[in-house]
GROMACS .gro file of C-alpha atoms in nm:
model
  237
    1MET     CA    1   8.919   3.561  11.369
    2ALA     CA    2   8.759   3.337  11.631
    3LEU     CA    3   8.670   2.984  11.531
    4PRO     CA    4   8.301   2.887  11.555
    5LEU     CA    5   8.212   2.692  11.869
    6PRO     CA    6   8.058   2.346  11.833
    7PRO     CA    7   7.687   2.317  11.913
    8GLY     CA    8   7.591   2.235  12.269
    9LEU     CA    9   7.771   2.284  12.598
   10MET     CA   10   8.141   2.228  12.647
   11PRO     CA   11   8.248   1.982  12.923
   12ALA     CA   12   8.365   2.270  13.142
   13GLU     CA   13   8.027   2.443  13.104
   14THR     CA   14   7.843   2.123  13.193
   15ALA     CA   15   8.059   2.082  13.503
   16PHE     CA   16   7.987   2.445  13.596
   17LEU     CA   17   7.612   2.381  13.583
   18CYS     CA   18   7.665   2.068  13.793
   19GLU     CA   19   7.793   2.285  14.078
   20MET     CA   20   7.436   2.408  14.129
   21GLU     CA   21   7.332   2.058  14.239
   22LEU     CA   22   7.241   2.021  14.605
   23VAL     CA   23   7.463   1.797  14.820
   24THR     CA   24   7.460   1.713  15.190
   25VAL     CA   25   7.733   1.840  15.422
   26VAL     CA   26   7.819   1.795  15.788
   27PRO     CA   27   7.948   2.136  15.901
   28ARG     CA   28   8.236   2.178  16.142
   29GLN     CA   29   8.163   2.544  16.212
   30ARG     CA   30   7.853   2.756  16.237
   31LEU     CA   31   7.751   2.958  15.933
   32GLU     CA   32   7.451   3.185  15.897
   33ALA     CA   33   7.211   3.143  15.606
   34LEU     CA   34   7.319   3.304  15.280
   35ASN     CA   35   7.087   3.488  15.042
   36LEU     CA   36   7.187   3.361  14.698
   37LEU     CA   37   7.034   3.413  14.356
   38GLY     CA   38   6.895   3.061  14.371
   39GLY     CA   39   6.737   3.118  14.712
   40ARG     CA   40   6.829   3.118  15.078
   41THR     CA   41   7.061   2.844  15.205
   42GLU     CA   42   7.016   2.655  15.527
   43PRO     CA   43   7.207   2.780  15.831
   44LEU     CA   44   7.492   2.547  15.921
   45GLN     CA   45   7.497   2.424  16.281
   46PRO     CA   46   7.734   2.138  16.368
   47PRO     CA   47   7.675   1.848  16.366
   48ARG     CA   48   7.336   1.884  16.193
   49ARG     CA   49   7.331   1.792  15.826
   50ALA     CA   50   7.236   2.049  15.565
   51ASN     CA   51   7.176   2.054  15.191
   52ILE     CA   52   7.366   2.328  15.010
   53PRO     CA   53   7.484   2.384  14.650
   54LEU     CA   54   7.787   2.185  14.544
   55TRP     CA   55   8.001   2.494  14.477
   56LEU     CA   56   7.948   2.613  14.835
   57ALA     CA   57   8.016   2.265  14.973
   58LEU     CA   58   8.345   2.251  14.780
   59LEU     CA   59   8.446   2.592  14.917
   60LEU     CA   60   8.375   2.486  15.275
   61LYS     CA   61   8.556   2.158  15.214
   62ARG     CA   62   8.870   2.336  15.097
   63GLN     CA   63   8.852   2.557  15.406
   64ARG     CA   64   8.807   2.245  15.626
   65ARG     CA   65   8.482   2.384  15.756
   66ALA     CA   66   8.260   2.095  15.643
   67ASN     CA   67   8.263   1.738  15.519
   68ILE     CA   68   8.062   1.627  15.217
   69LEU     CA   69   7.835   1.324  15.247
   70PRO     CA   70   7.839   1.138  14.915
   71PRO     CA   71   7.500   1.051  14.767
   72PRO     CA   72   7.391   0.687  14.809
   73TRP     CA   73   7.422   0.614  14.437
   74LEU     CA   74   7.796   0.695  14.457
   75HIS     CA   75   7.858   0.407  14.699
   76PRO     CA   76   8.050   0.118  14.536
   77SER     CA   77   7.772  -0.131  14.610
   78SER     CA   78   7.515   0.094  14.445
   79LEU     CA   79   7.735   0.146  14.141
   80GLU     CA   80   7.783  -0.230  14.113
   81ASN     CA   81   7.405  -0.282  14.116
   82ILE     CA   82   7.354  -0.015  13.851
   83LEU     CA   83   7.632  -0.162  13.639
   84ASP     CA   84   7.473  -0.505  13.671
   85PHE     CA   85   7.141  -0.359  13.555
   86GLU     CA   86   7.308  -0.190  13.258
   87THR     CA   87   7.496  -0.501  13.145
   88ARG     CA   88   7.288  -0.804  13.246
   89ILE     CA   89   6.929  -0.701  13.311
   90SER     CA   90   6.887  -0.433  13.046
   91SER     CA   91   7.160  -0.446  12.785
   92GLU     CA   92   6.984  -0.207  12.544
   93THR     CA   93   6.827   0.060  12.764
   94PHE     CA   94   6.973   0.283  13.033
   95SER     CA   95   6.904   0.259  13.403
   96PRO     CA   96   6.597   0.468  13.494
   97PRO     CA   97   6.658   0.818  13.630
   98PRO     CA   98   6.545   0.915  13.982
   99PRO     CA   99   6.173   0.987  14.014
  100LEU     CA  100   6.057   1.345  13.995
  101PRO     CA  101   5.932   1.496  14.321
  102ARG     CA  102   5.565   1.573  14.367
  103ILE     CA  103   5.511   1.943  14.299
  104THR     CA  104   5.286   2.109  14.555
  105ALA     CA  105   5.167   2.463  14.616
  106LEU     CA  106   5.425   2.500  14.893
  107ASN     CA  107   5.711   2.361  14.685
  108ASN     CA  108   5.667   2.457  14.321
  109ASP     CA  109   6.025   2.556  14.244
  110ALA     CA  110   6.171   2.206  14.189
  111SER     CA  111   6.263   2.143  13.829
  112PRO     CA  112   6.519   1.917  13.659
  113PRO     CA  113   6.810   1.897  13.645
  114PHE     CA  114   6.848   2.080  13.981
  115LEU     CA  115   6.661   1.832  14.198
  116GLU     CA  116   6.763   1.681  14.531
  117SER     CA  117   6.897   1.373  14.353
  118SER     CA  118   7.252   1.401  14.489
  119THR     CA  119   7.186   1.454  14.857
  120ALA     CA  120   7.225   1.196  15.132
  121ASP     CA  121   6.853   1.110  15.094
  122ALA     CA  122   6.872   1.046  14.718
  123PRO     CA  123   6.775   0.702  14.583
  124ALA     CA  124   7.062   0.456  14.565
  125ASP     CA  125   6.955   0.276  14.247
  126SER     CA  126   6.922   0.572  14.008
  127LEU     CA  127   7.182   0.790  13.841
  128PRO     CA  128   7.091   1.161  13.837
  129TYR     CA  129   7.132   1.392  13.538
  130HIS     CA  130   7.477   1.517  13.650
  131TRP     CA  131   7.603   1.184  13.786
  132LEU     CA  132   7.927   1.169  13.586
  133GLU     CA  133   8.059   1.518  13.647
  134LEU     CA  134   7.945   1.525  14.012
  135GLY     CA  135   8.118   1.195  14.080
  136GLU     CA  136   8.440   1.315  13.919
  137ILE     CA  137   8.429   1.641  14.116
  138LEU     CA  138   8.384   1.459  14.448
  139LEU     CA  139   8.659   1.212  14.361
  140ASP     CA  140   8.893   1.502  14.292
  141ALA     CA  141   8.803   1.736  14.578
  142ALA     CA  142   8.657   1.513  14.852
  143SER     CA  143   8.796   1.164  14.800
  144ASP     CA  144   8.855   1.130  15.176
  145ASP     CA  145   8.479   1.156  15.229
  146LEU     CA  146   8.404   0.861  14.998
  147VAL     CA  147   8.383   0.500  15.114
  148ASP     CA  148   8.626   0.350  14.861
  149PRO     CA  149   8.756   0.609  14.611
  150ASN     CA  150   8.951   0.359  14.400
  151ALA     CA  151   8.656   0.123  14.358
  152THR     CA  152   8.424   0.417  14.294
  153ARG     CA  153   8.652   0.553  14.023
  154ARG     CA  154   8.680   0.212  13.856
  155LEU     CA  155   8.304   0.148  13.860
  156MET     CA  156   8.230   0.494  13.724
  157ARG     CA  157   8.474   0.433  13.439
  158ASP     CA  158   8.308   0.100  13.361
  159LEU     CA  159   7.962   0.256  13.370
  160ARG     CA  160   8.070   0.535  13.139
  161GLU     CA  161   8.210   0.291  12.883
  162VAL     CA  162   7.901   0.068  12.894
  163ARG     CA  163   7.660   0.358  12.855
  164MET     CA  164   7.857   0.521  12.572
  165ALA     CA  165   7.859   0.186  12.391
  166LYS     CA  166   7.480   0.177  12.424
  167MET     CA  167   7.452   0.523  12.274
  168ARG     CA  168   7.666   0.421  11.976
  169SER     CA  169   7.473   0.098  11.922
  170GLY     CA  170   7.145   0.288  11.938
  171VAL     CA  171   7.252   0.494  11.638
  172SER     CA  172   7.241   0.179  11.421
  173VAL     CA  173   6.860   0.176  11.436
  174LEU     CA  174   6.820   0.544  11.352
  175ASP     CA  175   6.635   0.659  11.045
  176ALA     CA  176   6.620   0.994  10.870
  177SER     CA  177   6.366   1.122  11.125
  178GLY     CA  178   6.648   1.127  11.381
  179VAL     CA  179   6.453   0.980  11.673
  180VAL     CA  180   6.667   0.827  11.948
  181SER     CA  181   6.569   0.763  12.310
  182LEU     CA  182   6.795   0.930  12.566
  183THR     CA  183   6.592   0.851  12.879
  184GLY     CA  184   6.831   0.817  13.170
  185VAL     CA  185   7.130   0.968  12.987
  186GLY     CA  186   7.332   1.224  13.182
  187ALA     CA  187   7.432   1.577  13.088
  188MET     CA  188   7.798   1.498  13.015
  189GLU     CA  189   7.698   1.191  12.812
  190VAL     CA  190   7.461   1.400  12.601
  191GLY     CA  191   7.740   1.648  12.531
  192GLU     CA  192   7.985   1.374  12.437
  193GLY     CA  193   7.741   1.194  12.209
  194ARG     CA  194   7.595   1.505  12.048
  195ALA     CA  195   7.856   1.537  11.774
  196PHE     CA  196   7.855   1.165  11.692
  197ILE     CA  197   7.476   1.124  11.687
  198GLY     CA  198   7.425   1.455  11.509
  199GLY     CA  199   7.673   1.358  11.238
  200VAL     CA  200   7.501   1.025  11.181
  201ILE     CA  201   7.158   1.190  11.161
  202ASP     CA  202   7.284   1.448  10.911
  203GLY     CA  203   7.434   1.169  10.700
  204LEU     CA  204   7.108   0.974  10.706
  205ARG     CA  205   6.914   1.282  10.602
  206LYS     CA  206   7.147   1.342  10.308
  207ILE     CA  207   7.114   0.980  10.197
  208SER     CA  208   6.736   0.996  10.227
  209ALA     CA  209   6.726   1.322  10.029
  210SER     CA  210   6.944   1.177   9.751
  211GLN     CA  211   6.725   0.864   9.732
  212GLU     CA  212   6.412   1.076   9.712
  213GLN     CA  213   6.565   1.287   9.438
  214ALA     CA  214   6.663   0.973   9.247
  215ARG     CA  215   6.305   0.843   9.267
  216ARG     CA  216   6.173   1.175   9.140
  217ASP     CA  217   6.416   1.175   8.850
  218GLN     CA  218   6.319   0.818   8.765
  219GLY     CA  219   5.951   0.913   8.771
  220ASP     CA  220   6.013   1.214   8.547
  221ASN     CA  221   6.199   0.995   8.297
  222ALA     CA  222   5.913   0.744   8.295
  223ASP     CA  223   5.663   1.023   8.225
  224ASP     CA  224   5.877   1.151   7.938
  225ASP     CA  225   5.890   0.801   7.786
  226ASP     CA  226   5.510   0.769   7.807
  227ASP     CA  227   5.467   1.106   7.637
  228THR     CA  228   5.702   1.003   7.356
  229VAL     CA  229   5.513   0.677   7.293
  230GLY     CA  230   5.184   0.863   7.287
  231ASP     CA  231   5.312   1.112   7.029
  232ASP     CA  232   5.440   0.832   6.807
  233GLU     CA  233   5.105   0.653   6.818
  234ALA     CA  234   4.921   0.974   6.732
  235MET     CA  235   5.141   1.023   6.426
  236GLY     CA  236   5.083   0.663   6.316
  237LEU     CA  237   5.446   0.565   6.351
   0.00000   0.00000   0.00000
């Protein structure tokens, strides 16, 4: 008998979805455009840059047919600025996500989380939705394309700890309605905090329900006492 799966996506499933993110590559060999389910890719012509899905970029990287350009937010200086914002400037809220593109009639297929927020033209001061898993994938498969892999890995670890601490501290102000702001939180962070936040919300709801039931019981007892006094007065006791 199979055990029931926990709600939400598993880390491996989140990382799989991350591979649909667009990244920038510098091809070493020519490659014709590919007709994929998500659309037609750009033809690769060295040394012209091109934006392709991460899974295809990783395949070409393993075959030594392309180099991956890391997004600007993955640079150590950018991570330091974001970490400074998270710790010193805004110790309670998360760093803002990248702005959404302007949807036009010619480009109406852009929708989060698969935006061009991890390409070489992405903003350097905003973490995209798949920042954690994409950074770990590039550190594992294309560390030679990064500026300083060791510093990048250390800063990403610090950012992850700071942001998870914010999520835990935000639970302390929850009520039974279960409202918590997750603006700027990434996909992997949502998956990791789902069980913890969901458990706290369920506990608060149970406490609220028991308190409400206690108030109802107390009100019923008070009504019964009033009825008893009224009966005694009517009988002249």
